[in-house]
Each structure stands twice: as structure tokens, then as C-alpha cells.
mmCIF file of C-alpha atoms in Angstrom:
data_model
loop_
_atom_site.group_PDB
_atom_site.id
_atom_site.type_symbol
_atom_site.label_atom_id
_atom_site.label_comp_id
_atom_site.label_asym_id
_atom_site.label_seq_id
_atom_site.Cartn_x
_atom_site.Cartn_y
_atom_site.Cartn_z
ATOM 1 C CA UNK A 1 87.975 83.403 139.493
ATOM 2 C CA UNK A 2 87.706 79.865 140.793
ATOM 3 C CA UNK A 3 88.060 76.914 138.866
ATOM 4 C CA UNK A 4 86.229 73.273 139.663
ATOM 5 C CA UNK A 5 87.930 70.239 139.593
ATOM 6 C CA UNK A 6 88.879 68.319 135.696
ATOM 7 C CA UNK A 7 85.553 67.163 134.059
ATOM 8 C CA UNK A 8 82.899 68.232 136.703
ATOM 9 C CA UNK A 9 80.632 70.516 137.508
ATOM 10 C CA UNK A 10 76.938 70.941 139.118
ATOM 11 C CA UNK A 11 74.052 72.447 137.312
ATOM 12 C CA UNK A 12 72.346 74.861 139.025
ATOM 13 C CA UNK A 13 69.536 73.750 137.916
ATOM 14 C CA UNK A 14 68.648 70.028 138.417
ATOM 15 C CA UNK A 15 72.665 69.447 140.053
ATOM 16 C CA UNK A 16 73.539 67.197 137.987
ATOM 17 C CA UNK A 17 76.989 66.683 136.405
ATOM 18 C CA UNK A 18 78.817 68.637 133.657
ATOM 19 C CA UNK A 19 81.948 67.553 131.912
ATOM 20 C CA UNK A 20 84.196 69.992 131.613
ATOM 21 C CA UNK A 21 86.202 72.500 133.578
ATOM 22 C CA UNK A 22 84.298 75.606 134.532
ATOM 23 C CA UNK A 23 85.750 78.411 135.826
ATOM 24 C CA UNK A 24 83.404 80.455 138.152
ATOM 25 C CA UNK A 25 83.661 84.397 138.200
ATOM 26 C CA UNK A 26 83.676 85.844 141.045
ATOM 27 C CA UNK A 27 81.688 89.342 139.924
ATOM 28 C CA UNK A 28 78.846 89.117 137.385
ATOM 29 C CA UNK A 29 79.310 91.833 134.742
ATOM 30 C CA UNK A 30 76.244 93.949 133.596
ATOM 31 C CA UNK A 31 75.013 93.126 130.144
ATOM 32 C CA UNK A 32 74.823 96.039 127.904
ATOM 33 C CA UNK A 33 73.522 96.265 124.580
ATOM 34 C CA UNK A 34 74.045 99.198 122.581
ATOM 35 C CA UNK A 35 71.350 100.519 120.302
ATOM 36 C CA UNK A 36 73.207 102.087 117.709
ATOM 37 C CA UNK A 37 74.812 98.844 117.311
ATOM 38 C CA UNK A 38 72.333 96.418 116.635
ATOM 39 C CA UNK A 39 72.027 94.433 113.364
ATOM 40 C CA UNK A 40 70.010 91.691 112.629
ATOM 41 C CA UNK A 41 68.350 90.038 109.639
ATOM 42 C CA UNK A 42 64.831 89.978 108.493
ATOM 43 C CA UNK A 43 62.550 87.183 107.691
ATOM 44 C CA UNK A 44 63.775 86.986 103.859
ATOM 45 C CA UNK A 45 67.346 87.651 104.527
ATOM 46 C CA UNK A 46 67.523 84.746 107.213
ATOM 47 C CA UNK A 47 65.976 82.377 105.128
ATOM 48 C CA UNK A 48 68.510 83.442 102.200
ATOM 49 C CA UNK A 49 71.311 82.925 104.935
ATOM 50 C CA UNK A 50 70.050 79.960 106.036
ATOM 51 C CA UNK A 51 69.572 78.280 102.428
ATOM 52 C CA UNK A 52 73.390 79.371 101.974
ATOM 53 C CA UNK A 53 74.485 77.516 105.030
ATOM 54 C CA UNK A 54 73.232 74.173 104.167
ATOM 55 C CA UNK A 55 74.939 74.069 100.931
ATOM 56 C CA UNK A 56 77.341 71.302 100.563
ATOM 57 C CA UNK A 57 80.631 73.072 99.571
ATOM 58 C CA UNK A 58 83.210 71.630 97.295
ATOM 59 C CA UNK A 59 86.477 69.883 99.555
ATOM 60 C CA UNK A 60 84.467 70.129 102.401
ATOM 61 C CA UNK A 61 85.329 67.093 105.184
ATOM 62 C CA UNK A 62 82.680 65.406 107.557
ATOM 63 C CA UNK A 63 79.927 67.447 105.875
ATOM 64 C CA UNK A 64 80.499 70.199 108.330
ATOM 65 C CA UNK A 65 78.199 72.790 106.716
ATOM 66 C CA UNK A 66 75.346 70.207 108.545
ATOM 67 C CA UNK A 67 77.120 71.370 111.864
ATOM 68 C CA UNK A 68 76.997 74.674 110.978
ATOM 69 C CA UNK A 69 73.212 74.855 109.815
ATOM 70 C CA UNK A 70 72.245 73.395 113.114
ATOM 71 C CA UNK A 71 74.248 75.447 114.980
ATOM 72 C CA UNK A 72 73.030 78.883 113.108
ATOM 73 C CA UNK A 73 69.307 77.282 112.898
ATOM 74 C CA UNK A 74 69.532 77.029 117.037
ATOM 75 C CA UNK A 75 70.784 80.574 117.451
ATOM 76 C CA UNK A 76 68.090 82.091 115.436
ATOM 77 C CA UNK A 77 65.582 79.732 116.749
ATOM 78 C CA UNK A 78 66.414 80.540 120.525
ATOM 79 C CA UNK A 79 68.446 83.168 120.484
ATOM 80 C CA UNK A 80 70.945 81.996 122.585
ATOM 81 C CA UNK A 81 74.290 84.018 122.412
ATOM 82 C CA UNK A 82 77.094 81.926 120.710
ATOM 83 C CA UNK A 83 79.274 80.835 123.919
ATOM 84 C CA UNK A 84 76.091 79.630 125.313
ATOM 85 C CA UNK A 85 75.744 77.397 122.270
ATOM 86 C CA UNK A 86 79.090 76.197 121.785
ATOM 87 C CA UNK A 87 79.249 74.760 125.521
ATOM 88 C CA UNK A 88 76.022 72.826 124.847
ATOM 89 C CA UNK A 89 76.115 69.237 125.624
ATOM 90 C CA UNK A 90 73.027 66.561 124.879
ATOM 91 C CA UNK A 91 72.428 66.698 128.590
ATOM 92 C CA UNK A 92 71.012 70.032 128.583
ATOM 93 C CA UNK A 93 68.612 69.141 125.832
ATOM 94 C CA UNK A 94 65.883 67.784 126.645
ATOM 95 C CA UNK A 95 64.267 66.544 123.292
ATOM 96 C CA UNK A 96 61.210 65.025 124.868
ATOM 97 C CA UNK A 97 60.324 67.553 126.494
ATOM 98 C CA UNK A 98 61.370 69.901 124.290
ATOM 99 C CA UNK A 99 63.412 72.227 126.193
ATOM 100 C CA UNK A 100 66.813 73.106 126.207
ATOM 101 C CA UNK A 101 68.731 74.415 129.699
ATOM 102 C CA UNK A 102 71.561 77.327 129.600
ATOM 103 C CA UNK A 103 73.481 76.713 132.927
ATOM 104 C CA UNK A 104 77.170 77.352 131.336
ATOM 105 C CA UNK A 105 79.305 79.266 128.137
ATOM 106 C CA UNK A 106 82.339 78.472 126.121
ATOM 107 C CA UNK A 107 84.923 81.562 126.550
ATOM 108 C CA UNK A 108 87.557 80.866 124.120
ATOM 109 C CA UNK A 109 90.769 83.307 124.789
ATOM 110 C CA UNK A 110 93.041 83.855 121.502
ATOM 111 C CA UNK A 111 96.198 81.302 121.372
ATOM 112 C CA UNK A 112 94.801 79.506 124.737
ATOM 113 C CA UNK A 113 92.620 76.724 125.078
ATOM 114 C CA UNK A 114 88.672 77.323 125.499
ATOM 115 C CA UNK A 115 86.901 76.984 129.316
ATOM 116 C CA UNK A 116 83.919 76.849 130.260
ATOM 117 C CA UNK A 117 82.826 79.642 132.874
ATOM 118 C CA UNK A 118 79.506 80.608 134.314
ATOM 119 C CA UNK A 119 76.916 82.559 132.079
ATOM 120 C CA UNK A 120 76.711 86.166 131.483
ATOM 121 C CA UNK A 121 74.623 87.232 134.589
ATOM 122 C CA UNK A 122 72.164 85.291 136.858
ATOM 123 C CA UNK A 123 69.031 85.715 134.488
ATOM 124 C CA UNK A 124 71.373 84.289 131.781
ATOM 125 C CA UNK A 125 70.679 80.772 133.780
ATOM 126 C CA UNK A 126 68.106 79.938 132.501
ATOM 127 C CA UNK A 127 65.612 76.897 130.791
ATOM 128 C CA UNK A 128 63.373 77.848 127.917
ATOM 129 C CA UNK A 129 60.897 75.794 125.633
ATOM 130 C CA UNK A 130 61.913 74.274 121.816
ATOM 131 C CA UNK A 131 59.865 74.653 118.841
ATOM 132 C CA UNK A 132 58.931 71.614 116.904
ATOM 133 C CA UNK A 133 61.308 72.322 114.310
ATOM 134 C CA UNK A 134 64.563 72.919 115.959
ATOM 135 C CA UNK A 135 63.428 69.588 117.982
ATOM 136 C CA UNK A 136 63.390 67.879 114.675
ATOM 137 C CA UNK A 137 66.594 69.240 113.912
ATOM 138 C CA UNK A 138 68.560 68.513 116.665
ATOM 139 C CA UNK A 139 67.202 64.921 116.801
ATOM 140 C CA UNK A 140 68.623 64.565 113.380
ATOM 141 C CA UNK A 141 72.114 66.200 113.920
ATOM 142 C CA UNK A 142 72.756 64.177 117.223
ATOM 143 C CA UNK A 143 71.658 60.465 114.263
ATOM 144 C CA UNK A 144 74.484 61.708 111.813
ATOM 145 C CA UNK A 145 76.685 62.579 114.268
ATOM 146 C CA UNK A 146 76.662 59.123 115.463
ATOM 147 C CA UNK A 147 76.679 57.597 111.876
ATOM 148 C CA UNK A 148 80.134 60.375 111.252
ATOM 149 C CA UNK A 149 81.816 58.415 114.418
ATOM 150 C CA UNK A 150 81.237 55.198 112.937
ATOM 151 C CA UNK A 151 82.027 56.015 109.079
ATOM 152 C CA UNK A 152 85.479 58.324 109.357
ATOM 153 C CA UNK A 153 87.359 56.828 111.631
ATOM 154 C CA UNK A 154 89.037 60.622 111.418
ATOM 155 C CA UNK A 155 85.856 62.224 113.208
ATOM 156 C CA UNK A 156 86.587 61.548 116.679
ATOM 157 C CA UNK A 157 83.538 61.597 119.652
ATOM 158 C CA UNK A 158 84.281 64.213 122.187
ATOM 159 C CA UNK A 159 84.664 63.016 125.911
ATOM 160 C CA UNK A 160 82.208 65.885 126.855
ATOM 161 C CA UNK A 161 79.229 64.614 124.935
ATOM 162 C CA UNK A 162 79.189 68.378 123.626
ATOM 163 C CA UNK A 163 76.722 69.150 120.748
ATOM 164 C CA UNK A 164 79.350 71.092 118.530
ATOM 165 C CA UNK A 165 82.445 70.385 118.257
ATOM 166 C CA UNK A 166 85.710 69.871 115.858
ATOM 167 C CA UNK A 167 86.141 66.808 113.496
ATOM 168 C CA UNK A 168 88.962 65.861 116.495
ATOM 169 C CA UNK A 169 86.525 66.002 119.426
ATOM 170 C CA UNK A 170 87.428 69.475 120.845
ATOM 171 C CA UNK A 171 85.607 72.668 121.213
ATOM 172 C CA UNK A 172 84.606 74.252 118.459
ATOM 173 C CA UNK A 173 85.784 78.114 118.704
ATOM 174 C CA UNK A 174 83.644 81.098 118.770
ATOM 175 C CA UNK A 175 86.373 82.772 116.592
ATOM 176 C CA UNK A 176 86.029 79.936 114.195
ATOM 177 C CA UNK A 177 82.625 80.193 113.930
ATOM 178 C CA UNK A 178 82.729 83.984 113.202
ATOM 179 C CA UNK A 179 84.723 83.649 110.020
ATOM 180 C CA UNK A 180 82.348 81.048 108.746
ATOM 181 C CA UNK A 181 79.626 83.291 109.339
ATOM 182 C CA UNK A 182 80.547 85.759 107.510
ATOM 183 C CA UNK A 183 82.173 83.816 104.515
ATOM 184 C CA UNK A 184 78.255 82.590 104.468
ATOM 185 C CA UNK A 185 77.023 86.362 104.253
ATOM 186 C CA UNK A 186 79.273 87.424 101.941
ATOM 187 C CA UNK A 187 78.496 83.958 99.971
ATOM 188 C CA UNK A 188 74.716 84.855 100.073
ATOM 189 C CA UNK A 189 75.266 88.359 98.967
ATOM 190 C CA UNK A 190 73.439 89.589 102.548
ATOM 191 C CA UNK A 191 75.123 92.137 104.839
ATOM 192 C CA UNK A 192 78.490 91.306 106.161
ATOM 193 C CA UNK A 193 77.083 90.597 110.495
ATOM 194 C CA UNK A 194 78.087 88.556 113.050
ATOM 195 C CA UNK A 195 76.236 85.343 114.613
ATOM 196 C CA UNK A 196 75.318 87.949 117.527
ATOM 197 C CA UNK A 197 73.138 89.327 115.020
ATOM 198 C CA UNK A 198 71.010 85.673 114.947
ATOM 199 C CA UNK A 199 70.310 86.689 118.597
ATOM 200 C CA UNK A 200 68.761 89.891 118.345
ATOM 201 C CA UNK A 201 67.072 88.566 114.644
ATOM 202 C CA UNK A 202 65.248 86.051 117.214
ATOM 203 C CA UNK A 203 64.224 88.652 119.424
ATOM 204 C CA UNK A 204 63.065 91.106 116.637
ATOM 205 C CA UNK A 205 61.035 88.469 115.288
ATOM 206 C CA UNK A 206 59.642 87.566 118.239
ATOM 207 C CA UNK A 207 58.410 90.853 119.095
ATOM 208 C CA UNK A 208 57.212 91.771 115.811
ATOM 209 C CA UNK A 209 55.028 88.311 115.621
ATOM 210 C CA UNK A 210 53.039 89.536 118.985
ATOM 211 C CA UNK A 211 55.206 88.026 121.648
ATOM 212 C CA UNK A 212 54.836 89.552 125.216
ATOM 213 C CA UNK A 213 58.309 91.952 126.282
ATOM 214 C CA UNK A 214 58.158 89.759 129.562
ATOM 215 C CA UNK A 215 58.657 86.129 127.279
ATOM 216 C CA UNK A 216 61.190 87.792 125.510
ATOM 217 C CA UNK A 217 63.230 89.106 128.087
ATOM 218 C CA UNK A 218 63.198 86.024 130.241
ATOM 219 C CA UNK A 219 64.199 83.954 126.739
ATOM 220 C CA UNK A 220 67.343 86.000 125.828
ATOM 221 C CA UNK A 221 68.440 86.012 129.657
ATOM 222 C CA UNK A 222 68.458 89.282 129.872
ATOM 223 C CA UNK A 223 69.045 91.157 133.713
ATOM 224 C CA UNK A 224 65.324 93.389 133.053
ATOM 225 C CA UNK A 225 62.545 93.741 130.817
ATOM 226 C CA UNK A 226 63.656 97.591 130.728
ATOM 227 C CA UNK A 227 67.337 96.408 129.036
ATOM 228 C CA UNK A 228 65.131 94.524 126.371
ATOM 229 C CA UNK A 229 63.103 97.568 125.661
ATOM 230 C CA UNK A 230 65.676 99.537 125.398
ATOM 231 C CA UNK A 231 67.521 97.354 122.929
ATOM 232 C CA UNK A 232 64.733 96.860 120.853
ATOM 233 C CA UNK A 233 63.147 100.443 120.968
ATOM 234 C CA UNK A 234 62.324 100.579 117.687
ATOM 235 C CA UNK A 235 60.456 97.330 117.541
ATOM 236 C CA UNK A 236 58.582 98.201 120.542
ATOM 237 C CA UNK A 237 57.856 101.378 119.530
ATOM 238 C CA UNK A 238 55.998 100.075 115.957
ATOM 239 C CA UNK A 239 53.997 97.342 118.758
ATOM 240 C CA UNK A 240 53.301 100.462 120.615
ATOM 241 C CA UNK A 241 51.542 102.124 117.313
ATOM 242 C CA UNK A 242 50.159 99.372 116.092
ATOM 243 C CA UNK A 243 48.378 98.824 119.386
ATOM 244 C CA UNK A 244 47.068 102.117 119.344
ATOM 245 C CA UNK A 245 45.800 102.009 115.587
ATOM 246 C CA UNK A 246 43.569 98.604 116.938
ATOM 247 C CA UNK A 247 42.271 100.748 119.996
ATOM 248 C CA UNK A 248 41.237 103.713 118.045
ATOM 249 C CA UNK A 249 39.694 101.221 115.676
ATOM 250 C CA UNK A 250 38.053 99.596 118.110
ATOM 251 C CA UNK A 251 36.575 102.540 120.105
ATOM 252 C CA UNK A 252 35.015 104.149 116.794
ATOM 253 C CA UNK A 253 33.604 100.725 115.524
ATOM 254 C CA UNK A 254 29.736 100.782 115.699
#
């Protein structure tokens, strides 16, 4: 494993600089998802979760359930995987063009400080397109973090221009995030997941509204199309049905 030099690093995609430190691996592990373990939300129960998130909460500083709806909007809305998200900064955002570019992920080891470190595999590099409203949404996360800088002189700007981050400037941890996450489940009375399951809620929802394997695939980052049919055999197999039903229909229509 190689690490770059203090508060640099080149995209692979347009070479430009990164702050941070990056360390590079120096063997890209295989992504594997495991059928019998995935969980996700439906339509209803994300919107429940969602509504829960944005709740201001009682002793709460810098309005940080804000932070946190963004953050869980953006994983649902792209399903990026949470280290991905977490090592964001407004330079891979691209708000007028409305795309958003995953060249990087936050690995944050217990009792040690958090790096950042190539993606997951080489199809996790990646650049994919923003709908309108988690344009709108970012655009107003990135105005009130600038008004929080200016009004609690507590609420410190990060170095790294990242998107999320602590009220001191630093990384915000994945572990962190986790145990929010599922005080907000247990909060909205939904299934106790993890913000993995945000990830494969995109993808279900993707494929269930009509959306080609291929466009999926390529979204997530995953290695093949075959590792995204796999994961989401059961989804694909109701698409699979449902295709059929409109071809028989079709053929005996007079």
C-alpha cells in the first residue's frame, strides 16, 4: 500500500488535485454481494425514513440532522456506498452539470484516524448523472454550510473542502454515521438496517421503475452486469415476468 504525499492527489479522471492523503492499494479486492444478505427499503418505508431524518431533534448543535438528510438523501439517490460519500469534496460535484465523480473513499480504521484510499475496484471509478432534486439539495446544503461557518464560530470549515464533515472540520466517520442510522430506524419504527441498505434500495428501485441492468450496473460501480444480476435476482426475475406477461399480451392482441 502506497501512500501520496500530505494534501494531494490526482484524479483519474480529469487529474486534477485532491486534498487529502490517499493511500493506494496495491491489489483490488473483488466485490461480493451476498444474496441472502440484502436488505433494503421500499418506496413507503424510505420516505418514512427520510421524513424521520429531517426532524430537528431536541439539544441538537449546528442543526446536524440537515447533514444527515443530505447525506442519506445522496445515498439513496445515487447509490453510492458510504466511504464513497464521506470522502466527497465540492470538487467532484459538478452542480451545473449535474454530475457527481467517484474517484476516491473514506476508510476509517477503529481508534485511528480516517484515509482516504482508492475505490473498491476499477469500475468503482466512476462519473454518473444527478437528478434535479438531489441537485437542488446539494446546492442548498453547500448555502447553509457557509451561513454555519459564519454564525458559530464553533463550526469550523474543513481544509479539504469535503462535503460532510464534523462540527470541527474533520471527517465525519462511517462508524458514526452507522449509529445515527439506525437510531433513525428505530426512531421511525422501520427495520433496524444499515446505510448499505440505501445502496441496494437505489438499485431496487431503479430496476423495478424500468431501468436497463447495463445503467444500473455501471451506476453502482459494480465489476459486471452478471454481479448485479445476481444481487438483485429477485428483482430481475419479476422484470423478467413482467416482460413476458407484455409479450404474450402483445402476440394475442388482434
Amino acid at each position: 500500500m502506497k501512500r501520496l504525499s500530505q494534501n494531494r492527489r490526482v484524479s483519474p479522471h480529469n487529474r486534477r488535485t485532491v486534498p487529502g492523503t490517499v493511500r493506494l492499494k496495491t491489489t483490488i479486492p473483488k466485490e461480493i454481494e451476498k444474496n441472502n444478505e440484502l436488505k433494503y427499503f421500499t418506496r413507503e418505508q424510505l420516505e418514512k425514513f427520510l421524513n424521520e431524518v429531517k426532524k430537528p431533534q431536541k439539544h441538537a448543535k449546528y442543526q446536524h440532522s440537515i447533514q444527515y438528510y443530505v447525506l442519506f438523501t445522496l445515498l439513496a439517490r445515487t447509490g453510492l456506498r458510504i466511504g464513497e460519500a464521506l470522502a466527497l469534496t465540492w470538487d467532484d460535484i459538478d452542480l451545473e452539470n449535474k454530475t457527481l465523480t467517484v474517484n476516491k473513499t473514506l476508510v476509517c480504521p477503529t481508534n485511528s484516524t480516517p484515509y482516504l484510499s482508492t475505490p473498491k475496484s476499477k469500475a468503482s471509478l466512476r462519473t454518473i448523472k444527478l437528478d434535479e432534486v438531489t441537485i437542488r439539495l446539494l446546492k442548498k446544503h453547500r448555502i447553509n454550510r457557509n451561513e454555519m461557518y459564519l454564525r458559530y464560530p464553533g463550526y469550523r470549515k474543513p481544509e479539504t473542502n469535503i462535503v460532510f464533515h464534523q462540527q470541527d472540520g474533520r471527517w465525519l466517520r462511517a462508524n458514526v454515521v452507522k449509529e445515527y442510522f439506525k437510531e433513525v430506524c428505530k426512531r421511525a419504527e422501520l427495520p433496524v438496517l444499515s446505510p448499505h441498505a440505501l445502496r441496494h434500495s437505489h438499485a431496487v428501485h431503479l430496476l423495478e421503475a424500468g431501468a436497463n441492468i447495463k445503467y444500473v450496473s455501471e451506476r453502482l460501480g459494480h465489476a459486471s452486469i452478471k454481479m448485479t444480476a445476481d444481487t438483485y435476482l429477485h428483482v430481475t426475475k419479476k422484470i423478467e415476468d413482467g416482460a413476458l406477461e407484455l409479450y404474450q399480451r402483445y402476440t394475442e392482441r388482434k
